[in-house]
Coordinates of C-alpha atoms in Angstrom, one line a residue:
M30 CA 0.0 0.0 0.0
A31 CA 1.3 3.5 -0.8
L32 CA 0.0 7.0 -0.8
S33 CA 1.3 9.7 -3.1
A34 CA 0.2 13.3 -3.5
S35 CA 0.3 12.8 -7.3
E36 CA 1.0 10.1 -9.8
S37 CA 4.7 10.7 -9.4
L38 CA 7.0 8.7 -7.1
K39 CA 8.6 12.0 -6.0
D40 CA 5.4 12.9 -4.2
L41 CA 5.3 9.6 -2.2
V42 CA 3.9 10.3 1.3
L43 CA 3.9 6.9 2.9
G44 CA 4.0 3.2 2.2
A45 CA 3.7 -0.1 3.9
V46 CA 4.1 -3.8 3.1
Y47 CA 3.0 -6.8 5.2
T48 CA 4.8 -10.0 4.4
F49 CA 2.7 -13.1 4.8
D50 CA 5.7 -15.5 4.7
Q51 CA 7.3 -14.0 7.8
G52 CA 4.5 -11.8 9.3
E53 CA 6.7 -8.7 9.0
V54 CA 5.7 -5.1 8.5
F55 CA 7.9 -2.7 6.5
S56 CA 6.7 0.9 6.4
A57 CA 8.0 4.4 5.8
F58 CA 6.7 8.0 5.6
S59 CA 8.0 11.2 4.2
V60 CA 9.7 13.7 6.6
A61 CA 11.3 17.1 6.1
G62 CA 13.8 17.5 3.3
G63 CA 12.5 14.7 1.2
A64 CA 13.9 12.0 3.5
F65 CA 11.9 9.0 4.8
L66 CA 11.6 7.6 8.3
A67 CA 11.5 3.8 7.9
F68 CA 10.2 1.0 10.2
H69 CA 10.5 -2.7 10.5
N70 CA 7.8 -4.3 12.7
H71 CA 7.1 -0.9 14.2
E72 CA 10.8 -0.3 15.1
V73 CA 12.7 2.6 13.5
I74 CA 15.3 1.3 11.0
Q75 CA 18.5 3.2 11.8
P76 CA 20.6 3.9 8.7
F77 CA 23.8 2.8 10.6
S78 CA 22.2 -0.6 11.3
V79 CA 21.6 -1.5 7.7
A80 CA 24.3 -3.9 6.5
S81 CA 26.0 -2.9 3.3
T82 CA 26.6 -6.1 1.4
K83 CA 28.0 -6.7 -2.0
G84 CA 26.7 -10.3 -2.4
D85 CA 28.7 -12.6 -4.6
S86 CA 29.9 -12.4 -8.1
R87 CA 27.9 -15.3 -9.6
K88 CA 25.8 -14.4 -12.6
R89 CA 22.0 -14.9 -12.1
I90 CA 19.4 -15.6 -14.7
L91 CA 15.7 -15.0 -14.5
V92 CA 13.7 -17.6 -16.3
I93 CA 10.3 -16.0 -17.0
G94 CA 7.4 -18.3 -17.2
Y95 CA 4.5 -18.4 -14.8
S96 CA 2.3 -20.1 -17.2
N97 CA 0.6 -23.2 -15.7
S98 CA 0.6 -24.8 -19.2
H99 CA 4.4 -24.6 -19.6
R100 CA 5.8 -25.5 -16.2
L101 CA 7.8 -28.5 -17.5
E102 CA 9.6 -26.4 -20.2
K103 CA 10.5 -23.7 -17.6
G104 CA 11.8 -26.4 -15.3
E105 CA 13.9 -28.0 -18.0
V106 CA 15.5 -24.6 -18.8
E107 CA 16.2 -23.9 -15.2
Q108 CA 17.7 -27.4 -14.7
A109 CA 20.0 -26.9 -17.7
L110 CA 21.2 -23.6 -16.2
Y111 CA 21.8 -25.2 -12.8
D112 CA 23.8 -28.0 -14.6
A113 CA 25.9 -25.3 -16.2
K114 CA 26.7 -24.0 -12.6
L115 CA 24.6 -20.8 -13.2
K116 CA 22.4 -19.4 -10.4
V117 CA 18.8 -19.1 -11.4
Y118 CA 17.1 -16.1 -9.8
D119 CA 14.3 -17.4 -7.6
G120 CA 12.2 -14.3 -7.6
C121 CA 8.5 -14.5 -7.0
R122 CA 5.5 -13.2 -8.8
A123 CA 5.3 -10.1 -6.5
S124 CA 7.8 -7.4 -7.1
G125 CA 7.1 -6.1 -3.6
M126 CA 8.4 -9.4 -2.1
D127 CA 11.4 -9.2 -4.4
I128 CA 12.2 -5.8 -2.8
I129 CA 11.6 -7.1 0.7
N130 CA 14.1 -9.9 0.0
L131 CA 16.6 -7.2 -0.9
L132 CA 15.9 -5.5 2.4
R133 CA 16.4 -8.8 4.2
N134 CA 19.7 -9.3 2.4
S135 CA 18.3 -12.5 0.9
T136 CA 19.2 -11.2 -2.5
D137 CA 21.5 -8.5 -3.9
A138 CA 20.5 -6.0 -6.5

């Protein structure tokens, strides 16, 4: 959920995401100077407490295909990539959850 004063992201006022998988709440609202005050489970996220990570150097490949009628083909492509020692990006259908996984340091952008 998000609230913006216009259709532009620069006018974003507040936002919140509830994660069903972990029962977490990530939220933020705009404060003076265009900055945001961010929260995780109702606790302020202090900028100094956010880990800066670089991840690893393995290449990742996203195999697009959420079609129920082509699951086998998607699986065959992903298996071939794994066999070639490539990392398949395991993102989900929800972009919001992909962003949450970045915040959790589960994936690296």
